[in-house]
PDB file of C-alpha atoms in Angstrom:
ATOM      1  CA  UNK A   8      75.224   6.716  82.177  1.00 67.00           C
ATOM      2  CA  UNK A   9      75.344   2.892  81.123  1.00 79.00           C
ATOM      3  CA  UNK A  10      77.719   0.808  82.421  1.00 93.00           C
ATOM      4  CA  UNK A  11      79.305  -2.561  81.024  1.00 96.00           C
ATOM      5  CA  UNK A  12      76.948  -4.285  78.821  1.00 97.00           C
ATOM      6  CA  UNK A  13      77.039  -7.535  77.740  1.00 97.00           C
ATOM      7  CA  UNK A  14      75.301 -10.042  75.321  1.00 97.00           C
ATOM      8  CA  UNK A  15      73.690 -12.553  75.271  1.00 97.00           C
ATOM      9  CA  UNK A  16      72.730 -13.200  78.864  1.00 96.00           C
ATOM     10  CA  UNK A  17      72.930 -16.981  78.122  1.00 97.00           C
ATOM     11  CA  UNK A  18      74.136 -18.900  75.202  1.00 97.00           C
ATOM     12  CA  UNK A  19      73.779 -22.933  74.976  1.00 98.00           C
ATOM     13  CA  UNK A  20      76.130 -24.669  72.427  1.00 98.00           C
ATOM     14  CA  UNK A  21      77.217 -28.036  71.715  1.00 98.00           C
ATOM     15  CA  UNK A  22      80.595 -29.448  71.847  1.00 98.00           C
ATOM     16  CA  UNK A  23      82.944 -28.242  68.952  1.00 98.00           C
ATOM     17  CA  UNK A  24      80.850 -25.482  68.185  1.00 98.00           C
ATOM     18  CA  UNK A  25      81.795 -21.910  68.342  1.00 98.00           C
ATOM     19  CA  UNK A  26      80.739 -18.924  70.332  1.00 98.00           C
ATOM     20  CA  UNK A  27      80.574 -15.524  70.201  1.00 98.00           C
ATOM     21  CA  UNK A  28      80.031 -12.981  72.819  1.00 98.00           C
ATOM     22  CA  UNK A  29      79.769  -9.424  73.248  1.00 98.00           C
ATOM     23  CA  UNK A  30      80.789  -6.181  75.191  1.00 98.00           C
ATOM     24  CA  UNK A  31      80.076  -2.420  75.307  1.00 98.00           C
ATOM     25  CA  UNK A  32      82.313  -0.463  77.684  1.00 97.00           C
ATOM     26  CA  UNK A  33      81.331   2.126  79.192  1.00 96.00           C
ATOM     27  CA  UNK A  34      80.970   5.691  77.140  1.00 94.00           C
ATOM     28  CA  UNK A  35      84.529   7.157  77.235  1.00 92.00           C
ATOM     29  CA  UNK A  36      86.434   4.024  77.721  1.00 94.00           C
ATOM     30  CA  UNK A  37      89.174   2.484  76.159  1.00 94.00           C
ATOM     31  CA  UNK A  38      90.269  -0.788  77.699  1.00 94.00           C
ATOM     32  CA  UNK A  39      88.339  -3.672  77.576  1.00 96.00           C
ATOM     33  CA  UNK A  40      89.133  -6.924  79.866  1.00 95.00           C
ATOM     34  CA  UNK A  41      87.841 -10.662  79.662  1.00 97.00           C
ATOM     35  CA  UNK A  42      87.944 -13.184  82.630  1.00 97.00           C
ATOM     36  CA  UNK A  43      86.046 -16.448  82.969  1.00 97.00           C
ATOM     37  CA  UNK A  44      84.304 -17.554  85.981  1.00 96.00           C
ATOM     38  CA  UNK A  45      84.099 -21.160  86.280  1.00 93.00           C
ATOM     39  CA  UNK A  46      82.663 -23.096  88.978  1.00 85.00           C
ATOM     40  CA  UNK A  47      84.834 -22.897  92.278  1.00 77.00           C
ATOM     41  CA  UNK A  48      87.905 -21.342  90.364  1.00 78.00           C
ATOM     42  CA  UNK A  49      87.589 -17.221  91.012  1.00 85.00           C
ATOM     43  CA  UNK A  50      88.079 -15.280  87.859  1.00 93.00           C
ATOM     44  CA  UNK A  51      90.908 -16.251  85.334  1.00 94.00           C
ATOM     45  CA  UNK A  52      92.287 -13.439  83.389  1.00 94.00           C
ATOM     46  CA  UNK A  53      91.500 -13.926  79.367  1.00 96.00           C
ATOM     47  CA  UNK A  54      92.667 -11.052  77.323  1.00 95.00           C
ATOM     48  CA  UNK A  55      92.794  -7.379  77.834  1.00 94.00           C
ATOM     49  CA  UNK A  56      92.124  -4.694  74.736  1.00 94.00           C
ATOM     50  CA  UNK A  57      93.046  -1.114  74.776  1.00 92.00           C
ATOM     51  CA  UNK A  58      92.965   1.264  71.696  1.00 92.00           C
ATOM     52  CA  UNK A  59      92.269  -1.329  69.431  1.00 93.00           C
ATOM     53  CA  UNK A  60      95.018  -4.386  70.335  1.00 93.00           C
ATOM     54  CA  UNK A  61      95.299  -6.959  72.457  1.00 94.00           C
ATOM     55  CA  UNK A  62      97.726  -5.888  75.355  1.00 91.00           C
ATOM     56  CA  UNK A  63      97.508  -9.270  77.576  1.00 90.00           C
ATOM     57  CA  UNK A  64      96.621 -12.426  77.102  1.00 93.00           C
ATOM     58  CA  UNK A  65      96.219 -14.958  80.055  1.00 92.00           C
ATOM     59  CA  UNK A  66      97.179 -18.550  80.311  1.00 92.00           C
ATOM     60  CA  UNK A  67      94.132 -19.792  77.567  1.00 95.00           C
ATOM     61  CA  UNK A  68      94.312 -21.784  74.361  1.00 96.00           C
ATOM     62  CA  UNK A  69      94.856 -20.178  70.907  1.00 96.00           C
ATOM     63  CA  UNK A  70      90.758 -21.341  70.310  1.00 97.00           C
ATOM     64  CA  UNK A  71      89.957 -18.113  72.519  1.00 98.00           C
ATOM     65  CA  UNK A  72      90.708 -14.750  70.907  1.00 97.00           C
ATOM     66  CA  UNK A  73      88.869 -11.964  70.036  1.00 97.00           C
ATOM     67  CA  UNK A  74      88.973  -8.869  68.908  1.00 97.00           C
ATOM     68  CA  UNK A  75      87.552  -4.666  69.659  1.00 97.00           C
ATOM     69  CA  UNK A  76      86.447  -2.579  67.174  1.00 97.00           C
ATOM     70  CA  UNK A  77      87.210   1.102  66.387  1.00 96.00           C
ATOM     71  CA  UNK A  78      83.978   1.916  69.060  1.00 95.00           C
ATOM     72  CA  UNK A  79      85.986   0.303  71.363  1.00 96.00           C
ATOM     73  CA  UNK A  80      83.146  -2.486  72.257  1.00 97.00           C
ATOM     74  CA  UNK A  81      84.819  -5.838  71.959  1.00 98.00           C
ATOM     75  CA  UNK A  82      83.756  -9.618  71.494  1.00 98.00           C
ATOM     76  CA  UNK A  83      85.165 -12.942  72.422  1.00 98.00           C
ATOM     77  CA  UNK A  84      85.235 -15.909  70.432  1.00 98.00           C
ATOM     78  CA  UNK A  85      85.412 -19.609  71.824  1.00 98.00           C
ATOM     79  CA  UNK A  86      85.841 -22.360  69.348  1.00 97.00           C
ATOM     80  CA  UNK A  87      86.134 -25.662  68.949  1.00 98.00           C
ATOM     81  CA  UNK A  88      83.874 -25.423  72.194  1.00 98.00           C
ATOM     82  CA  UNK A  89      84.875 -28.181  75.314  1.00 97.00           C
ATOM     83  CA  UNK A  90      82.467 -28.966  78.256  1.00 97.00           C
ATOM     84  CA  UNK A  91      84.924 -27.527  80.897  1.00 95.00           C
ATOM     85  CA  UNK A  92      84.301 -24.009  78.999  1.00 97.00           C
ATOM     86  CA  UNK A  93      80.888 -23.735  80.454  1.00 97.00           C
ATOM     87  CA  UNK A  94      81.388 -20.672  82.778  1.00 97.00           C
ATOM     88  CA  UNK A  95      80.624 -17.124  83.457  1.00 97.00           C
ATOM     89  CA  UNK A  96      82.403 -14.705  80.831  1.00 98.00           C
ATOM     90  CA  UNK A  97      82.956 -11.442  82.423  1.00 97.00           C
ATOM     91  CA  UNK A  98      83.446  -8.454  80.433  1.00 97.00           C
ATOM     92  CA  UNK A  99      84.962  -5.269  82.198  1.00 96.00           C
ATOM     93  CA  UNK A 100      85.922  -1.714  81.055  1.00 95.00           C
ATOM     94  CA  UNK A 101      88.937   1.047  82.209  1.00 92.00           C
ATOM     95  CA  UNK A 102      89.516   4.737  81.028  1.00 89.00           C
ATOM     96  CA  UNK A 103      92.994   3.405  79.241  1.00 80.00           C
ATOM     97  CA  UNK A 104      95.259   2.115  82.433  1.00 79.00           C
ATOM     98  CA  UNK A 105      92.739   3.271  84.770  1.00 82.00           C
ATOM     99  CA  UNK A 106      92.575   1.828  87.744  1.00 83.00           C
ATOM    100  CA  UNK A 107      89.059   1.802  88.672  1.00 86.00           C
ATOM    101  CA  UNK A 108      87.271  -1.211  86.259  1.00 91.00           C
ATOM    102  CA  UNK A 109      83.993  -1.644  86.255  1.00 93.00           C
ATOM    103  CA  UNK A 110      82.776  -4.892  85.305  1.00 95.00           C
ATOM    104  CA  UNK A 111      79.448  -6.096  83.237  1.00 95.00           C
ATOM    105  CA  UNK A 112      76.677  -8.607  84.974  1.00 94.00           C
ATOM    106  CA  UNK A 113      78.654 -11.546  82.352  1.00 96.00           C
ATOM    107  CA  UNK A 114      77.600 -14.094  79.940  1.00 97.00           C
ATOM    108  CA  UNK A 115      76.622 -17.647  81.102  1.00 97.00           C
ATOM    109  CA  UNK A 116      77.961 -19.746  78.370  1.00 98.00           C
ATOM    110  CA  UNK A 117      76.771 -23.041  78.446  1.00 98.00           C
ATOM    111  CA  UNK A 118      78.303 -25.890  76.418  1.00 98.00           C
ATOM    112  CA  UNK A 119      76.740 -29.866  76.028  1.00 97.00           C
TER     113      UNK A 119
ATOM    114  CA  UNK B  14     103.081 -14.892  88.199  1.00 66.00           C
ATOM    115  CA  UNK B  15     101.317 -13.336  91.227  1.00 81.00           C
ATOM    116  CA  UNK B  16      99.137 -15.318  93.001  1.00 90.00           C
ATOM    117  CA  UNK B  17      96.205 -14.224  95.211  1.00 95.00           C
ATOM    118  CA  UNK B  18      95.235 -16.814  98.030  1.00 96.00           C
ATOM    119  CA  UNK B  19      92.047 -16.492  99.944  1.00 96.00           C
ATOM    120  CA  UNK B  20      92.150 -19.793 102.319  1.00 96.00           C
ATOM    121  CA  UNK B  21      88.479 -18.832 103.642  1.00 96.00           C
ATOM    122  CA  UNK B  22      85.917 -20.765 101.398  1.00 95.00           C
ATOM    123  CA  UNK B  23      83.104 -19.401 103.626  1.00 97.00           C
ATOM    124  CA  UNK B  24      82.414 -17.210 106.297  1.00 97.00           C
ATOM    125  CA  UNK B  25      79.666 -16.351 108.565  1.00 97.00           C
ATOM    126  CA  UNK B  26      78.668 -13.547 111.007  1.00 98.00           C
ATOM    127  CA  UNK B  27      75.640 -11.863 112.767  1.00 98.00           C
ATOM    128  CA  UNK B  28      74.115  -8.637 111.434  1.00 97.00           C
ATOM    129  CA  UNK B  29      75.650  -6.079 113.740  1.00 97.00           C
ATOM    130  CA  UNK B  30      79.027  -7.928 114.384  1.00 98.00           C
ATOM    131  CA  UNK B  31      82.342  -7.207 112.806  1.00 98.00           C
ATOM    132  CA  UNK B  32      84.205 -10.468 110.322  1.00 98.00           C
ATOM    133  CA  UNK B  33      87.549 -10.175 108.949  1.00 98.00           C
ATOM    134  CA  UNK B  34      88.130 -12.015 105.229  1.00 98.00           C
ATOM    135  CA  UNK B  35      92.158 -13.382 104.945  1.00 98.00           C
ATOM    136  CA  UNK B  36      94.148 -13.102 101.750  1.00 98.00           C
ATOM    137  CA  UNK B  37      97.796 -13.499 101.419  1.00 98.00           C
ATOM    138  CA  UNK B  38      99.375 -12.546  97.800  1.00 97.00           C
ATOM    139  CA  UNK B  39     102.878 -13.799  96.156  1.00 95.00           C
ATOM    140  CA  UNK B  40     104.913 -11.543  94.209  1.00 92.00           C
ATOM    141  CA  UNK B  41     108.460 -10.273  93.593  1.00 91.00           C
ATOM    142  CA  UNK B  42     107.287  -6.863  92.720  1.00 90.00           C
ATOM    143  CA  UNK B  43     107.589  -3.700  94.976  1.00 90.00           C
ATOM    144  CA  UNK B  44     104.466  -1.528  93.352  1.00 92.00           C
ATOM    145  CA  UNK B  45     101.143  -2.666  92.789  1.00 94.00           C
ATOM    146  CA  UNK B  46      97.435  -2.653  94.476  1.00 95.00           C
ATOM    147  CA  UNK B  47      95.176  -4.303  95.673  1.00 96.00           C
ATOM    148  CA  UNK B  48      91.844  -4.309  95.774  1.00 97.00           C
ATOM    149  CA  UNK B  49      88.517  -6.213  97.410  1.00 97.00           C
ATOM    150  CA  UNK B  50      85.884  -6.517  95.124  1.00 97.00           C
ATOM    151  CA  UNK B  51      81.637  -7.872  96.143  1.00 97.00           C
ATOM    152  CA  UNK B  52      79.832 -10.029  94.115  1.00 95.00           C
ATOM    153  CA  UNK B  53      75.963 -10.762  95.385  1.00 93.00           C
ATOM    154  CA  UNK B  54      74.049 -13.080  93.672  1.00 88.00           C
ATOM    155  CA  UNK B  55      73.633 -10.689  90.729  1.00 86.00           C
ATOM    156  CA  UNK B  56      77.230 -11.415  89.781  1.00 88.00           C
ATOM    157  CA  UNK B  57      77.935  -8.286  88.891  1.00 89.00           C
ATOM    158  CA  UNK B  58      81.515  -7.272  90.685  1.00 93.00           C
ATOM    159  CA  UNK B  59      81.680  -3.971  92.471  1.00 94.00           C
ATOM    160  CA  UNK B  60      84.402  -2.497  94.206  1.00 94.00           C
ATOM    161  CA  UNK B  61      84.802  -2.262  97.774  1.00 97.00           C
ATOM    162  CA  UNK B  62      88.152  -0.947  98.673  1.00 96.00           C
ATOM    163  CA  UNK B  63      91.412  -0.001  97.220  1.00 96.00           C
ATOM    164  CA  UNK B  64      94.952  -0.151  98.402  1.00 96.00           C
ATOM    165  CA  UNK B  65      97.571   1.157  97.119  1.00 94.00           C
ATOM    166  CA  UNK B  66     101.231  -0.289  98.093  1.00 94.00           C
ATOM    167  CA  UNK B  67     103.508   2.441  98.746  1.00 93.00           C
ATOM    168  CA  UNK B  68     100.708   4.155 101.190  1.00 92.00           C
ATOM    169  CA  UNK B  69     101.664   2.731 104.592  1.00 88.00           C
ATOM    170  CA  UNK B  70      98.105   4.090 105.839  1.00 94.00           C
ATOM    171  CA  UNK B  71      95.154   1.277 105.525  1.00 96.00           C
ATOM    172  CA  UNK B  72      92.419   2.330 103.472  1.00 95.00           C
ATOM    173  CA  UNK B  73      88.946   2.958 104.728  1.00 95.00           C
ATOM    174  CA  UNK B  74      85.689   3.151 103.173  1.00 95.00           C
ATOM    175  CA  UNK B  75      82.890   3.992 105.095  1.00 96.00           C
ATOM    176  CA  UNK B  76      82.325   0.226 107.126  1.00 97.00           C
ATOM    177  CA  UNK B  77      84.849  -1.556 105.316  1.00 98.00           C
ATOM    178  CA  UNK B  78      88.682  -1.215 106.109  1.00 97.00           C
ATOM    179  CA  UNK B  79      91.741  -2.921 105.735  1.00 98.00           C
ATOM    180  CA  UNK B  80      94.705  -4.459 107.086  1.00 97.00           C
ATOM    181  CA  UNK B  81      97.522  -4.267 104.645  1.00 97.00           C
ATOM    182  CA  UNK B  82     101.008  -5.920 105.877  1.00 96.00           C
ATOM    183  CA  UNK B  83     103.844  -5.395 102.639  1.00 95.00           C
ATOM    184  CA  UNK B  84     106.431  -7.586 104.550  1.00 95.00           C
ATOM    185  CA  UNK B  85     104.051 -10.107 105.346  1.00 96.00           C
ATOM    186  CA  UNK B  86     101.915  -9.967 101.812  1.00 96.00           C
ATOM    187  CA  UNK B  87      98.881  -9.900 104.007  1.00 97.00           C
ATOM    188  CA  UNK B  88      95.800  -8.224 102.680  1.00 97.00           C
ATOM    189  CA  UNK B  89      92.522  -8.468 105.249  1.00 98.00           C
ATOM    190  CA  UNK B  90      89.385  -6.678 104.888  1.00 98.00           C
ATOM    191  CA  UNK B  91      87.731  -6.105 108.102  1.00 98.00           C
ATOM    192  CA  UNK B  92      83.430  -5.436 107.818  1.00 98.00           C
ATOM    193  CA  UNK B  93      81.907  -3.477 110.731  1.00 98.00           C
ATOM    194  CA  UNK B  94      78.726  -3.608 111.776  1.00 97.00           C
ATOM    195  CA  UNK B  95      77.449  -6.558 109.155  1.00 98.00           C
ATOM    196  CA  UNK B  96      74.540  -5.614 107.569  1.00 97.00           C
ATOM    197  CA  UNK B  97      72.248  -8.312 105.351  1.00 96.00           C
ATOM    198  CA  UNK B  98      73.507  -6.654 102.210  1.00 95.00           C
ATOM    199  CA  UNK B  99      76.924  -7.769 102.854  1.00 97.00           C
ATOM    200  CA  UNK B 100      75.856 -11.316 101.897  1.00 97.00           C
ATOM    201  CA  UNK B 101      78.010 -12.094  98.785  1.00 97.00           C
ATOM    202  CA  UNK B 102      81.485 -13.659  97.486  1.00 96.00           C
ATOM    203  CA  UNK B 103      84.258 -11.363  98.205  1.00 98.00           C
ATOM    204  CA  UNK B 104      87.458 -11.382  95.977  1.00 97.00           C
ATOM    205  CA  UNK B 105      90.766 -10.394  96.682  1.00 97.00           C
ATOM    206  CA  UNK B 106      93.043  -9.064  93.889  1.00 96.00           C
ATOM    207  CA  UNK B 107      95.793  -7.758  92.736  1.00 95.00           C
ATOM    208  CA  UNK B 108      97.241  -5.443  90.175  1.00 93.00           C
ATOM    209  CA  UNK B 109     100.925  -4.577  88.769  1.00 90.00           C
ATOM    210  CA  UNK B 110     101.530  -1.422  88.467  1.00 87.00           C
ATOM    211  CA  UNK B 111     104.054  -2.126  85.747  1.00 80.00           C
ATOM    212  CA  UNK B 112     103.465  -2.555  82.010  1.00 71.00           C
ATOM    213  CA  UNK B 113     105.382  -5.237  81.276  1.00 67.00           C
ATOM    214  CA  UNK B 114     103.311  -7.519  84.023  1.00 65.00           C
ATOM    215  CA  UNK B 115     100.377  -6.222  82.306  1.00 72.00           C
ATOM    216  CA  UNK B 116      97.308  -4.184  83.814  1.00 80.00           C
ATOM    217  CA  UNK B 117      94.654  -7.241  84.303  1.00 86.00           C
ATOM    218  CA  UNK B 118      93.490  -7.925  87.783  1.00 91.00           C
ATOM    219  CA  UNK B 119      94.779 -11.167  89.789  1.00 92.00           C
ATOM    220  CA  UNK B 120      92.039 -12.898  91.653  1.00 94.00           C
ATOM    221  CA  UNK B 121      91.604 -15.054  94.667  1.00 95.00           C
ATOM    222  CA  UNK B 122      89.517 -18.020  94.329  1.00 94.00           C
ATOM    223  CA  UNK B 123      86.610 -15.895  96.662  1.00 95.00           C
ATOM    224  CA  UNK B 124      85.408 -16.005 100.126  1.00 97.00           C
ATOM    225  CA  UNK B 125      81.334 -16.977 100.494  1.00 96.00           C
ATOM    226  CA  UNK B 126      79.807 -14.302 103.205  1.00 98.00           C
ATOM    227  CA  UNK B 127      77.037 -15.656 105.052  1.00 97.00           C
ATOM    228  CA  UNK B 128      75.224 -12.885 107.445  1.00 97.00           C
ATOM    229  CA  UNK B 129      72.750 -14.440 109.890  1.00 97.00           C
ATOM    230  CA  UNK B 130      70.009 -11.789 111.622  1.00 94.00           C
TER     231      UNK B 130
END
């Protein structure tokens, strides 16, 4: 069975620019959930997705949102990119309210 | 807001030997769990060990157990017999188990686990 998958593996942008980035749950589940890993600050909470709608939102500017689609993989949007948003993204995946998540290898998003 | 505290940056221990990793947690809320997850240099988090808060009995899992103190919002995960393997960032975290607090996982800021042969 395949777990979390996420894309790309690495993604350079300039300043201002946007990104986009990508998850596939695993086969069966529902909830989606987005943290970033920045250097020396654990994993902040983004947004969580379940059936379609975002549930929770953590403590992030309106310029990251995102959305899942009827499949229930998901993707995460970053504009009007800043330096300090050069992190790890995480992506993770839940049956529904599960709680056993299981989390994808991330996204290293790079932004100059 | 619930905050997770891990006040260990890094730790170190012998293959063989047994090392205990601190966290401390802040909330108002009477349900919830918590949970120690691994990340090696893969950065892929796994799942070491679940508590739940109403079970007065620590969990266990295989070489890793805990030490789970409600009153004190103490949360310590104890690793017997360190094996090489072990090497990785552990996080603490923590979950409501209440809607309205939302589902997402609260983590500590990750302790760096150094084993030596």
């Amino acid at each position: 069975e395949a777990g979390v998958t996420q894309s790309p593996t690495h993604l350079i942008k300039t300043r201002g620019q946007q990104a986009t980035l990508r998850c596939s749950p695993i086969s069966g589940h529902t909830s989606v959930y987005w943290y970033q890993q920045a250097l020396g600050l654990g994993l902040q909470f983004l947004l969580w997705y379940d059936e379609g709608e975002e549930r929770n939102r953590g403590n992030f500017p309106p310029r990251f949102s995102g959305r899942q689609f009827p499949n229930y993989s998901s993707e995460l949007n970053v504009n009007a990119l800043e330096l300090e948003d050069s992190a790890l993204y995480l992506c993770a995946s839940s049956f529904g309210t599960g709680l056993t998540i299981y989390f994808g290898e991330g996204s290293w998003l790079t932004v100059v | 807001a619930q905050t997770v505290t891990q006040s260990q940056p890094e730790m170190s221990v012998q293959e063989a030997e047994t090392v205990t990793l601190s966290c401390t947690y802040d909330t108002s809320e009477s349900d919830y769990y918590l949970f120690w997850y691994k990340q090696p240099p893969s950065r892929q988090m796994i799942l070491v060990i679940r508590q739940e808060a109403y079970k007065q009995q620590n969990a266990t899992e295989n070489r890793f157990s805990v030490n789970f103190q409600k009153a004190a919002k103490s949360f310590s995960l104890k690793i017997s017999d360190s094996q090489l393997g072990d090497a990785a960032m552990y996080f603490c975290a923590y979950r409501s188990a209440h809607s309205n607090s939302g589902y997402a996982l609260n983590f500590g800021k990750g302790t760096s686990l150094l084993v030596t042969p």
